PDB file of C-alpha atoms and ligand atoms in Angstrom:
ATOM      1  CA  MET A   1     168.669  39.172 121.677  1.00  0.00           C
ATOM      2  CA  THR A   2     168.911  35.755 119.988  1.00  0.00           C
ATOM      3  CA  PHE A   3     168.482  35.576 116.256  1.00  0.00           C
ATOM      4  CA  GLU A   4     165.134  33.832 115.648  1.00  0.00           C
ATOM      5  CA  LEU A   5     162.292  34.086 113.155  1.00  0.00           C
ATOM      6  CA  GLU A   6     159.978  35.274 115.905  1.00  0.00           C
ATOM      7  CA  THR A   7     162.347  38.204 116.596  1.00  0.00           C
ATOM      8  CA  VAL A   8     162.246  39.283 112.943  1.00  0.00           C
ATOM      9  CA  HIS A   9     158.421  39.191 112.989  1.00  0.00           C
ATOM     10  CA  LYS A  10     158.317  41.294 116.119  1.00  0.00           C
ATOM     11  CA  TYR A  11     160.950  43.783 114.908  1.00  0.00           C
ATOM     12  CA  PRO A  12     160.588  43.879 111.090  1.00  0.00           C
ATOM     13  CA  VAL A  13     163.519  45.050 109.011  1.00  0.00           C
ATOM     14  CA  LYS A  14     163.226  48.033 106.634  1.00  0.00           C
ATOM     15  CA  ILE A  15     160.596  47.476 103.978  1.00  0.00           C
ATOM     16  CA  SER A  16     163.013  48.573 101.213  1.00  0.00           C
ATOM     17  CA  LEU A  17     165.396  45.837 102.357  1.00  0.00           C
ATOM     18  CA  GLN A  18     162.634  43.199 102.462  1.00  0.00           C
ATOM     19  CA  LYS A  19     161.612  44.271  98.924  1.00  0.00           C
ATOM     20  CA  TRP A  20     165.206  44.113  97.712  1.00  0.00           C
ATOM     21  CA  PHE A  21     165.685  40.639  99.166  1.00  0.00           C
ATOM     22  CA  LEU A  22     162.429  39.309  97.679  1.00  0.00           C
ATOM     23  CA  LYS A  23     163.284  40.731  94.228  1.00  0.00           C
ATOM     24  CA  TYR A  24     166.796  39.222  94.478  1.00  0.00           C
ATOM     25  CA  LEU A  25     165.335  35.846  95.350  1.00  0.00           C
ATOM     26  CA  MET A  26     162.788  35.970  92.497  1.00  0.00           C
ATOM     27  CA  ASP A  27     165.495  36.965  89.995  1.00  0.00           C
ATOM     28  CA  LYS A  28     167.658  34.053  91.141  1.00  0.00           C
ATOM     29  CA  LEU A  29     164.753  31.618  90.794  1.00  0.00           C
ATOM     30  CA  GLU A  30     163.917  32.987  87.352  1.00  0.00           C
ATOM     31  CA  ALA A  31     167.560  32.634  86.262  1.00  0.00           C
ATOM     32  CA  CYS A  32     167.373  28.919  87.142  1.00  0.00           C
ATOM     33  CA  SER A  33     164.061  28.578  85.193  1.00  0.00           C
ATOM     34  CA  CYS A  34     162.185  27.735  88.442  1.00  0.00           C
ATOM     35  CA  ASP A  35     158.443  28.451  88.818  1.00  0.00           C
ATOM     36  CA  ILE A  36     157.858  31.350  91.145  1.00  0.00           C
ATOM     37  CA  SER A  37     154.980  30.938  93.565  1.00  0.00           C
ATOM     38  CA  GLU A  38     152.323  33.651  93.142  1.00  0.00           C
ATOM     39  CA  LYS A  39     152.581  34.209  96.898  1.00  0.00           C
ATOM     40  CA  PHE A  40     155.871  35.955  96.176  1.00  0.00           C
ATOM     41  CA  PHE A  41     154.152  38.458  93.843  1.00  0.00           C
ATOM     42  CA  TYR A  42     151.373  39.096  96.388  1.00  0.00           C
ATOM     43  CA  LEU A  43     153.983  39.648  99.060  1.00  0.00           C
ATOM     44  CA  TYR A  44     155.896  42.032  96.777  1.00  0.00           C
ATOM     45  CA  CYS A  45     152.740  44.072  96.089  1.00  0.00           C
ATOM     46  CA  ASP A  46     151.953  44.146  99.812  1.00  0.00           C
ATOM     47  CA  LEU A  47     155.456  45.487 100.515  1.00  0.00           C
ATOM     48  CA  LEU A  48     155.023  48.187  97.824  1.00  0.00           C
ATOM     49  CA  GLN A  49     151.754  49.283  99.427  1.00  0.00           C
ATOM     50  CA  ARG A  50     153.207  49.308 102.962  1.00  0.00           C
ATOM     51  CA  GLU A  51     156.213  51.266 101.773  1.00  0.00           C
ATOM     52  CA  LYS A  52     153.878  53.860 100.285  1.00  0.00           C
ATOM     53  CA  GLU A  53     151.953  54.175 103.542  1.00  0.00           C
ATOM     54  CA  ASN A  54     155.273  54.407 105.366  1.00  0.00           C
ATOM     55  CA  GLN A  55     153.855  54.215 108.883  1.00  0.00           C
ATOM     56  CA  GLU A  56     155.522  51.138 110.252  1.00  0.00           C
ATOM     57  CA  ALA A  57     158.423  51.092 112.704  1.00  0.00           C
ATOM     58  CA  GLN A  58     161.538  49.726 111.066  1.00  0.00           C
ATOM     59  CA  TYR A  59     164.404  47.908 112.728  1.00  0.00           C
ATOM     60  CA  HIS A  60     168.012  47.177 111.833  1.00  0.00           C
ATOM     61  CA  HIS A  61     169.281  43.715 112.834  1.00  0.00           C
ATOM     62  CA  PHE A  62     173.012  43.263 113.353  1.00  0.00           C
ATOM     63  CA  PRO A  63     174.186  39.696 113.947  1.00  0.00           C
ATOM     64  CA  LEU A  64     177.050  39.443 116.454  1.00  0.00           C
ATOM     65  CA  PRO A  65     180.013  37.467 115.079  1.00  0.00           C
ATOM     66  CA  SER A  66     180.403  33.826 116.211  1.00  0.00           C
ATOM     67  CA  SER A  67     177.148  33.740 118.141  1.00  0.00           C
ATOM     68  CA  ASN A  68     173.418  33.412 117.575  1.00  0.00           C
ATOM     69  CA  LYS A  69     172.874  36.853 119.072  1.00  0.00           C
ATOM     70  CA  CYS A  70     171.927  40.041 117.267  1.00  0.00           C
ATOM     71  CA  ILE A  71     171.568  43.686 118.191  1.00  0.00           C
ATOM     72  CA  ILE A  72     168.317  45.325 117.099  1.00  0.00           C
ATOM     73  CA  ILE A  73     168.086  49.085 116.636  1.00  0.00           C
ATOM     74  CA  LYS A  74     164.868  50.910 115.826  1.00  0.00           C
ATOM     75  CA  GLY A  75     165.268  53.730 113.331  1.00  0.00           C
ATOM     76  CA  ASP A  76     164.726  55.172 109.915  1.00  0.00           C
ATOM     77  CA  GLY A  77     168.414  55.470 108.959  1.00  0.00           C
ATOM     78  CA  ASN A  78     168.269  59.221 108.334  1.00  0.00           C
ATOM     79  CA  PHE A  79     171.501  60.988 109.240  1.00  0.00           C
ATOM     80  CA  LEU A  80     169.975  63.867 111.186  1.00  0.00           C
ATOM     81  CA  SER A  81     166.809  62.373 112.514  1.00  0.00           C
ATOM     82  CA  GLY A  82     164.765  64.365 115.046  1.00  0.00           C
ATOM     83  CA  GLY A  83     167.157  67.340 114.994  1.00  0.00           C
ATOM     84  CA  THR A  84     170.042  65.444 116.601  1.00  0.00           C
ATOM     85  CA  THR A  85     172.996  63.325 115.466  1.00  0.00           C
ATOM     86  CA  GLY A  86     172.256  60.741 118.140  1.00  0.00           C
ATOM     87  CA  LEU A  87     169.329  58.986 116.474  1.00  0.00           C
ATOM     88  CA  SER A  88     171.430  57.653 113.592  1.00  0.00           C
ATOM     89  CA  LEU A  89     173.929  54.836 113.370  1.00  0.00           C
ATOM     90  CA  TRP A  90     177.436  56.190 112.776  1.00  0.00           C
ATOM     91  CA  GLN A  91     180.430  54.534 111.199  1.00  0.00           C
ATOM     92  CA  ALA A  92     182.644  55.099 114.251  1.00  0.00           C
ATOM     93  CA  GLY A  93     180.043  53.414 116.490  1.00  0.00           C
ATOM     94  CA  PHE A  94     180.321  50.206 114.441  1.00  0.00           C
ATOM     95  CA  ALA A  95     184.123  50.508 114.348  1.00  0.00           C
ATOM     96  CA  LEU A  96     184.308  50.964 118.157  1.00  0.00           C
ATOM     97  CA  ALA A  97     182.066  47.906 118.671  1.00  0.00           C
ATOM     98  CA  GLU A  98     184.468  45.946 116.420  1.00  0.00           C
ATOM     99  CA  TRP A  99     187.475  47.275 118.367  1.00  0.00           C
ATOM    100  CA  CYS A 100     185.842  46.165 121.630  1.00  0.00           C
ATOM    101  CA  LEU A 101     185.059  42.673 120.338  1.00  0.00           C
ATOM    102  CA  GLU A 102     188.629  42.341 119.091  1.00  0.00           C
ATOM    103  CA  ASN A 103     190.067  43.656 122.360  1.00  0.00           C
ATOM    104  CA  ARG A 104     187.662  41.718 124.541  1.00  0.00           C
ATOM    105  CA  GLU A 105     190.399  40.847 127.074  1.00  0.00           C
ATOM    106  CA  ARG A 106     190.671  44.594 127.935  1.00  0.00           C
ATOM    107  CA  ILE A 107     186.957  44.727 128.742  1.00  0.00           C
ATOM    108  CA  VAL A 108     186.050  41.421 130.447  1.00  0.00           C
ATOM    109  CA  GLY A 109     184.967  42.007 134.075  1.00  0.00           C
ATOM    110  CA  LYS A 110     185.223  45.818 133.804  1.00  0.00           C
ATOM    111  CA  THR A 111     182.796  48.670 134.312  1.00  0.00           C
ATOM    112  CA  VAL A 112     182.606  50.484 130.988  1.00  0.00           C
ATOM    113  CA  LEU A 113     181.079  53.919 130.582  1.00  0.00           C
ATOM    114  CA  GLU A 114     180.203  55.190 127.109  1.00  0.00           C
ATOM    115  CA  LEU A 115     179.833  58.909 126.347  1.00  0.00           C
ATOM    116  CA  GLY A 116     177.468  60.086 123.603  1.00  0.00           C
ATOM    117  CA  SER A 117     175.969  56.575 123.126  1.00  0.00           C
ATOM    118  CA  GLY A 118     173.481  57.682 120.489  1.00  0.00           C
ATOM    119  CA  CYS A 119     171.230  54.758 119.468  1.00  0.00           C
ATOM    120  CA  GLY A 120     173.104  52.397 121.794  1.00  0.00           C
ATOM    121  CA  PHE A 121     174.519  50.002 119.202  1.00  0.00           C
ATOM    122  CA  THR A 122     178.095  50.024 120.561  1.00  0.00           C
ATOM    123  CA  GLY A 123     177.020  49.677 124.224  1.00  0.00           C
ATOM    124  CA  MET A 124     174.660  46.786 123.426  1.00  0.00           C
ATOM    125  CA  ALA A 125     177.344  44.993 121.350  1.00  0.00           C
ATOM    126  CA  ILE A 126     179.735  45.229 124.309  1.00  0.00           C
ATOM    127  CA  ALA A 127     177.045  44.058 126.726  1.00  0.00           C
ATOM    128  CA  ALA A 128     176.234  41.080 124.513  1.00  0.00           C
ATOM    129  CA  GLY A 129     179.739  40.204 123.365  1.00  0.00           C
ATOM    130  CA  CYS A 130     182.468  41.295 125.784  1.00  0.00           C
ATOM    131  CA  SER A 131     181.482  39.914 129.260  1.00  0.00           C
ATOM    132  CA  ALA A 132     181.932  43.317 130.893  1.00  0.00           C
ATOM    133  CA  LYS A 133     180.856  43.665 134.527  1.00  0.00           C
ATOM    134  CA  GLN A 134     178.750  46.705 133.689  1.00  0.00           C
ATOM    135  CA  VAL A 135     177.989  48.884 130.671  1.00  0.00           C
ATOM    136  CA  ILE A 136     176.767  52.403 131.436  1.00  0.00           C
ATOM    137  CA  MET A 137     175.429  54.069 128.272  1.00  0.00           C
ATOM    138  CA  THR A 138     175.099  57.832 128.493  1.00  0.00           C
ATOM    139  CA  ASP A 139     173.983  60.781 126.418  1.00  0.00           C
ATOM    140  CA  GLY A 140     172.806  64.329 127.055  1.00  0.00           C
ATOM    141  CA  HIS A 141     169.991  64.718 124.519  1.00  0.00           C
ATOM    142  CA  LYS A 142     166.444  64.012 125.654  1.00  0.00           C
ATOM    143  CA  LYS A 143     165.273  62.257 122.472  1.00  0.00           C
ATOM    144  CA  VAL A 144     168.460  60.259 122.233  1.00  0.00           C
ATOM    145  CA  LEU A 145     168.030  59.089 125.838  1.00  0.00           C
ATOM    146  CA  GLN A 146     164.497  57.923 124.968  1.00  0.00           C
ATOM    147  CA  GLN A 147     165.890  55.968 122.040  1.00  0.00           C
ATOM    148  CA  LEU A 148     168.615  54.476 124.268  1.00  0.00           C
ATOM    149  CA  VAL A 149     166.019  53.308 126.734  1.00  0.00           C
ATOM    150  CA  GLU A 150     164.053  51.754 123.835  1.00  0.00           C
ATOM    151  CA  THR A 151     167.165  50.004 122.489  1.00  0.00           C
ATOM    152  CA  VAL A 152     167.796  48.445 125.899  1.00  0.00           C
ATOM    153  CA  ASN A 153     164.104  47.451 126.174  1.00  0.00           C
ATOM    154  CA  ILE A 154     164.244  45.708 122.801  1.00  0.00           C
ATOM    155  CA  ASN A 155     167.516  43.908 123.356  1.00  0.00           C
ATOM    156  CA  CYS A 156     167.293  42.818 127.008  1.00  0.00           C
ATOM    157  CA  SER A 157     165.072  39.936 127.956  1.00  0.00           C
ATOM    158  CA  GLU A 158     165.765  40.433 131.681  1.00  0.00           C
ATOM    159  CA  GLU A 159     163.553  42.581 133.865  1.00  0.00           C
ATOM    160  CA  ILE A 160     163.979  46.300 133.234  1.00  0.00           C
ATOM    161  CA  ILE A 161     164.098  48.454 136.313  1.00  0.00           C
ATOM    162  CA  GLU A 162     163.036  51.988 135.510  1.00  0.00           C
ATOM    163  CA  VAL A 163     164.872  54.221 137.943  1.00  0.00           C
ATOM    164  CA  GLY A 164     165.339  57.970 138.288  1.00  0.00           C
ATOM    165  CA  SER A 165     164.670  58.368 141.980  1.00  0.00           C
ATOM    166  CA  GLU A 166     165.102  61.480 144.119  1.00  0.00           C
ATOM    167  CA  ASP A 167     168.488  60.000 144.975  1.00  0.00           C
ATOM    168  CA  ASN A 168     169.652  59.900 141.375  1.00  0.00           C
ATOM    169  CA  GLN A 169     167.318  61.400 138.761  1.00  0.00           C
ATOM    170  CA  ASP A 170     169.843  60.930 135.991  1.00  0.00           C
ATOM    171  CA  LEU A 171     169.835  57.132 136.173  1.00  0.00           C
ATOM    172  CA  LEU A 172     167.021  56.233 133.786  1.00  0.00           C
ATOM    173  CA  LEU A 173     167.129  52.468 133.565  1.00  0.00           C
ATOM    174  CA  LYS A 174     168.906  49.418 134.927  1.00  0.00           C
ATOM    175  CA  THR A 175     168.895  45.792 133.767  1.00  0.00           C
ATOM    176  CA  CYS A 176     171.327  43.119 132.618  1.00  0.00           C
ATOM    177  CA  VAL A 177     172.322  41.118 129.568  1.00  0.00           C
ATOM    178  CA  GLU A 178     173.394  37.735 130.916  1.00  0.00           C
ATOM    179  CA  GLU A 179     176.091  38.566 133.491  1.00  0.00           C
ATOM    180  CA  THR A 180     176.569  42.170 132.379  1.00  0.00           C
ATOM    181  CA  ALA A 181     174.698  44.959 134.162  1.00  0.00           C
ATOM    182  CA  VAL A 182     173.369  47.584 131.737  1.00  0.00           C
ATOM    183  CA  SER A 183     172.209  51.060 132.584  1.00  0.00           C
ATOM    184  CA  VAL A 184     171.258  54.275 130.847  1.00  0.00           C
ATOM    185  CA  LEU A 185     172.387  57.552 132.409  1.00  0.00           C
ATOM    186  CA  ASN A 186     171.681  61.174 131.483  1.00  0.00           C
ATOM    187  CA  LEU A 187     175.182  62.633 131.276  1.00  0.00           C
ATOM    188  CA  PRO A 188     175.346  66.010 129.515  1.00  0.00           C
ATOM    189  CA  TRP A 189     178.968  67.168 129.201  1.00  0.00           C
ATOM    190  CA  GLU A 190     177.935  70.660 130.259  1.00  0.00           C
ATOM    191  CA  ASN A 191     177.357  69.574 133.848  1.00  0.00           C
ATOM    192  CA  SER A 192     178.927  66.099 134.033  1.00  0.00           C
ATOM    193  CA  SER A 193     180.573  66.724 137.409  1.00  0.00           C
ATOM    194  CA  ASP A 194     177.108  66.928 139.029  1.00  0.00           C
ATOM    195  CA  VAL A 195     176.065  63.500 137.676  1.00  0.00           C
ATOM    196  CA  LYS A 196     176.173  60.621 140.134  1.00  0.00           C
ATOM    197  CA  ILE A 197     177.849  57.523 138.694  1.00  0.00           C
ATOM    198  CA  GLU A 198     177.082  54.534 140.932  1.00  0.00           C
ATOM    199  CA  GLU A 199     180.275  52.652 140.154  1.00  0.00           C
ATOM    200  CA  PRO A 200     183.494  54.338 139.006  1.00  0.00           C
ATOM    201  CA  PRO A 201     184.190  53.325 135.403  1.00  0.00           C
ATOM    202  CA  GLU A 202     187.425  51.452 134.632  1.00  0.00           C
ATOM    203  CA  LEU A 203     187.170  52.060 130.892  1.00  0.00           C
ATOM    204  CA  ILE A 204     185.560  55.047 129.152  1.00  0.00           C
ATOM    205  CA  ILE A 205     184.660  54.803 125.490  1.00  0.00           C
ATOM    206  CA  ALA A 206     183.135  57.136 122.930  1.00  0.00           C
ATOM    207  CA  ALA A 207     182.517  57.007 119.192  1.00  0.00           C
ATOM    208  CA  ASP A 208     182.189  60.009 116.938  1.00  0.00           C
ATOM    209  CA  VAL A 209     181.961  62.634 119.655  1.00  0.00           C
ATOM    210  CA  VAL A 210     184.732  64.847 118.247  1.00  0.00           C
ATOM    211  CA  TYR A 211     183.038  66.932 115.546  1.00  0.00           C
ATOM    212  CA  ASP A 212     181.824  70.171 117.081  1.00  0.00           C
ATOM    213  CA  PRO A 213     184.586  72.503 118.398  1.00  0.00           C
ATOM    214  CA  SER A 214     182.043  74.410 120.490  1.00  0.00           C
ATOM    215  CA  SER A 215     181.584  71.282 122.620  1.00  0.00           C
ATOM    216  CA  PHE A 216     185.303  70.615 123.211  1.00  0.00           C
ATOM    217  CA  LYS A 217     185.592  72.599 126.466  1.00  0.00           C
ATOM    218  CA  ASP A 218     182.776  70.591 128.104  1.00  0.00           C
ATOM    219  CA  LEU A 219     183.833  67.306 126.558  1.00  0.00           C
ATOM    220  CA  SER A 220     187.429  67.812 127.797  1.00  0.00           C
ATOM    221  CA  LYS A 221     186.181  68.673 131.278  1.00  0.00           C
ATOM    222  CA  THR A 222     184.055  65.515 131.300  1.00  0.00           C
ATOM    223  CA  LEU A 223     186.949  63.341 130.112  1.00  0.00           C
ATOM    224  CA  LEU A 224     189.370  64.864 132.677  1.00  0.00           C
ATOM    225  CA  ASN A 225     186.803  64.482 135.441  1.00  0.00           C
ATOM    226  CA  LEU A 226     186.184  60.803 134.580  1.00  0.00           C
ATOM    227  CA  LEU A 227     189.885  60.063 134.205  1.00  0.00           C
ATOM    228  CA  ALA A 228     190.526  61.498 137.669  1.00  0.00           C
ATOM    229  CA  ARG A 229     187.857  59.338 139.342  1.00  0.00           C
ATOM    230  CA  THR A 230     189.681  55.969 139.231  1.00  0.00           C
ATOM    231  CA  GLU A 231     193.328  55.114 139.161  1.00  0.00           C
ATOM    232  CA  GLY A 232     194.474  53.465 135.950  1.00  0.00           C
ATOM    233  CA  VAL A 233     191.298  54.300 134.015  1.00  0.00           C
ATOM    234  CA  GLU A 234     191.687  54.747 130.267  1.00  0.00           C
ATOM    235  CA  VAL A 235     189.635  56.351 127.550  1.00  0.00           C
ATOM    236  CA  ILE A 236     189.241  54.860 124.088  1.00  0.00           C
ATOM    237  CA  LEU A 237     188.027  57.352 121.481  1.00  0.00           C
ATOM    238  CA  ALA A 238     186.936  56.219 118.011  1.00  0.00           C
ATOM    239  CA  CYS A 239     187.169  59.309 115.861  1.00  0.00           C
ATOM    240  CA  THR A 240     185.876  59.701 112.322  1.00  0.00           C
ATOM    241  CA  LEU A 241     188.545  61.607 110.463  1.00  0.00           C
ATOM    242  CA  ARG A 242     186.553  64.261 108.578  1.00  0.00           C
ATOM    243  CA  ASN A 243     188.902  67.104 109.420  1.00  0.00           C
ATOM    244  CA  GLU A 244     192.290  66.656 111.111  1.00  0.00           C
ATOM    245  CA  ASP A 245     192.233  70.203 112.594  1.00  0.00           C
ATOM    246  CA  THR A 246     189.006  69.407 114.447  1.00  0.00           C
ATOM    247  CA  LEU A 247     190.561  66.324 116.007  1.00  0.00           C
ATOM    248  CA  ASN A 248     193.720  68.204 117.014  1.00  0.00           C
ATOM    249  CA  GLY A 249     191.477  70.905 118.473  1.00  0.00           C
ATOM    250  CA  LEU A 250     190.125  68.470 121.054  1.00  0.00           C
ATOM    251  CA  PHE A 251     193.631  67.226 121.974  1.00  0.00           C
ATOM    252  CA  ALA A 252     194.798  70.848 122.307  1.00  0.00           C
ATOM    253  CA  THR A 253     191.827  71.588 124.603  1.00  0.00           C
ATOM    254  CA  LEU A 254     192.657  68.573 126.749  1.00  0.00           C
ATOM    255  CA  GLY A 255     196.115  70.089 127.306  1.00  0.00           C
ATOM    256  CA  ASP A 256     199.252  68.463 128.655  1.00  0.00           C
ATOM    257  CA  GLN A 257     197.653  66.557 131.551  1.00  0.00           C
ATOM    258  CA  VAL A 258     196.670  63.735 129.205  1.00  0.00           C
ATOM    259  CA  SER A 259     198.696  61.250 127.225  1.00  0.00           C
ATOM    260  CA  VAL A 260     197.213  60.498 123.765  1.00  0.00           C
ATOM    261  CA  ILE A 261     198.424  57.335 122.011  1.00  0.00           C
ATOM    262  CA  GLU A 262     197.036  56.059 118.722  1.00  0.00           C
ATOM    263  CA  GLU A 263     195.693  52.476 118.952  1.00  0.00           C
ATOM    264  CA  GLN A 264     195.500  49.845 116.214  1.00  0.00           C
ATOM    265  CA  PRO A 265     192.088  49.839 114.481  1.00  0.00           C
ATOM    266  CA  PRO A 266     190.223  46.496 114.390  1.00  0.00           C
ATOM    267  CA  GLY A 267     191.751  44.128 111.848  1.00  0.00           C
ATOM    268  CA  LYS A 268     188.478  42.721 110.570  1.00  0.00           C
ATOM    269  CA  ASP A 269     184.990  43.936 109.665  1.00  0.00           C
ATOM    270  CA  TYR A 270     182.458  42.271 111.896  1.00  0.00           C
ATOM    271  CA  PHE A 271     179.409  44.320 110.862  1.00  0.00           C
ATOM    272  CA  VAL A 272     178.113  45.507 107.512  1.00  0.00           C
ATOM    273  CA  TYR A 273     178.188  49.337 107.280  1.00  0.00           C
ATOM    274  CA  GLU A 274     179.382  52.081 104.963  1.00  0.00           C
ATOM    275  CA  HIS A 275     183.096  52.955 105.271  1.00  0.00           C
ATOM    276  CA  GLN A 276     183.013  56.595 104.231  1.00  0.00           C
ATOM    277  CA  PHE A 277     185.943  58.055 106.209  1.00  0.00           C
ATOM    278  CA  PRO A 278     188.879  56.595 108.091  1.00  0.00           C
ATOM    279  CA  VAL A 279     188.186  55.927 111.783  1.00  0.00           C
ATOM    280  CA  LEU A 280     191.139  56.511 114.111  1.00  0.00           C
ATOM    281  CA  PHE A 281     191.451  55.080 117.622  1.00  0.00           C
ATOM    282  CA  PHE A 282     193.126  56.915 120.504  1.00  0.00           C
ATOM    283  CA  ARG A 283     193.931  55.826 124.048  1.00  0.00           C
ATOM    284  CA  LEU A 284     193.882  58.657 126.599  1.00  0.00           C
ATOM    285  CA  THR A 285     195.298  58.369 130.099  1.00  0.00           C
ATOM    286  CA  LEU A 286     196.010  60.870 132.810  1.00  0.00           C
ATOM    287  CA  LEU A 287     199.697  61.832 133.146  1.00  0.00           C
ATOM    288  CA  SER A 288     200.861  61.652 136.746  1.00  0.00           C
TER     289      SER A 288
HETATM  290  C1  SAM B 301     177.608  61.614 116.016  1.00  0.00           C
HETATM  291  S1  SAM B 301     176.666  61.029 117.355  1.00  0.00           S
HETATM  292  C2  SAM B 301     177.507  59.481 117.727  1.00  0.00           C
HETATM  293  C3  SAM B 301     176.582  58.515 118.386  1.00  0.00           C
HETATM  294  C4  SAM B 301     177.198  57.127 118.654  1.00  0.00           C
HETATM  295  N1  SAM B 301     178.316  57.217 119.531  1.00  0.00           N
HETATM  296  C5  SAM B 301     177.563  56.466 117.339  1.00  0.00           C
HETATM  297  O1  SAM B 301     178.766  56.446 117.046  1.00  0.00           O
HETATM  298  O2  SAM B 301     176.681  55.991 116.631  1.00  0.00           O
HETATM  299  C6  SAM B 301     177.180  62.051 118.741  1.00  0.00           C
HETATM  300  C7  SAM B 301     176.478  61.758 120.063  1.00  0.00           C
HETATM  301  O3  SAM B 301     177.011  62.603 121.082  1.00  0.00           O
HETATM  302  C8  SAM B 301     175.894  63.130 121.855  1.00  0.00           C
HETATM  303  N2  SAM B 301     176.280  64.454 122.359  1.00  0.00           N
HETATM  304  C9  SAM B 301     176.592  65.569 121.674  1.00  0.00           C
HETATM  305  N3  SAM B 301     176.824  66.604 122.466  1.00  0.00           N
HETATM  306  C10 SAM B 301     176.620  66.148 123.743  1.00  0.00           C
HETATM  307  C11 SAM B 301     176.708  66.754 125.026  1.00  0.00           C
HETATM  308  N4  SAM B 301     177.017  68.044 125.139  1.00  0.00           N
HETATM  309  N5  SAM B 301     176.446  65.986 126.095  1.00  0.00           N
HETATM  310  C12 SAM B 301     176.164  64.677 125.963  1.00  0.00           C
HETATM  311  N6  SAM B 301     176.060  64.049 124.776  1.00  0.00           N
HETATM  312  C13 SAM B 301     176.288  64.785 123.687  1.00  0.00           C
HETATM  313  C14 SAM B 301     174.768  63.254 120.851  1.00  0.00           C
HETATM  314  O4  SAM B 301     173.486  63.292 121.487  1.00  0.00           O
HETATM  315  C15 SAM B 301     174.982  61.987 120.028  1.00  0.00           C
HETATM  316  O5  SAM B 301     174.310  60.884 120.554  1.00  0.00           O
END
């Protein structure tokens, strides 16, 4: 999505943010002894009223570095929205997008599959900024998949092909962002081996999927299954370090068939987000 005034009108940013910005602007004008147009006060009152009514959809706009593109995500910013973790924006998702932009040469021309895509920020950032051949965003939660489809609808100007045929009911949507094919796939870790993936991924990525030990058996099975599909495929995991034992628990479940090497985190911040915990990056490959 290109960054234009029209886009901001269509997908308005959070009212609290608009209010904050307007107040900031008025304070600055006041500090320079400038007259403040009464339109600003009317607008401020209008925002207060709309915030009280609280019925409008709100969008987050994230400009992509060194381009006029931005990623737009619909959401209220609550951590556990709709009874799932997948409807929020997570720190590791931003960090993984930054890692991908910084390691673009490892992604150009490749088919990338993302596990636990959540809102779809990371996948969309890769599609818009890394010249991948294909980005397959996946999740296993019904509401999250709906949000993923909506994210793609908002951010892709190309024709959206809604799929989910008898042949492959899990493939929910297909489109492209410039030269990158983008799709949304229902891929629950519990039965990932039954899911048909049209093109074998060459790179598998996931952000903040290592937090619930009860999911490790299925997540490990999914990772091992995907690693075995294509020769030379690698997994990049961006893990929020809340508890070291939890992280080690996943590696223990993966067992000795997999090599785990820590990767350098991105050197720069490309997006504005809260840095609450360290985010560690790991490269997983299958040992021969
Ligand atoms: C903490 S969120 C991270 C979302 C996104 N990667 C990010 O960083 O913003 C974890 C994601 O994993 C997904 N997930 C959890 N368990 C899953 C499972 N068994 N199968 C597929 N997806 C799952 C959730 O629906 C959610 O989208």
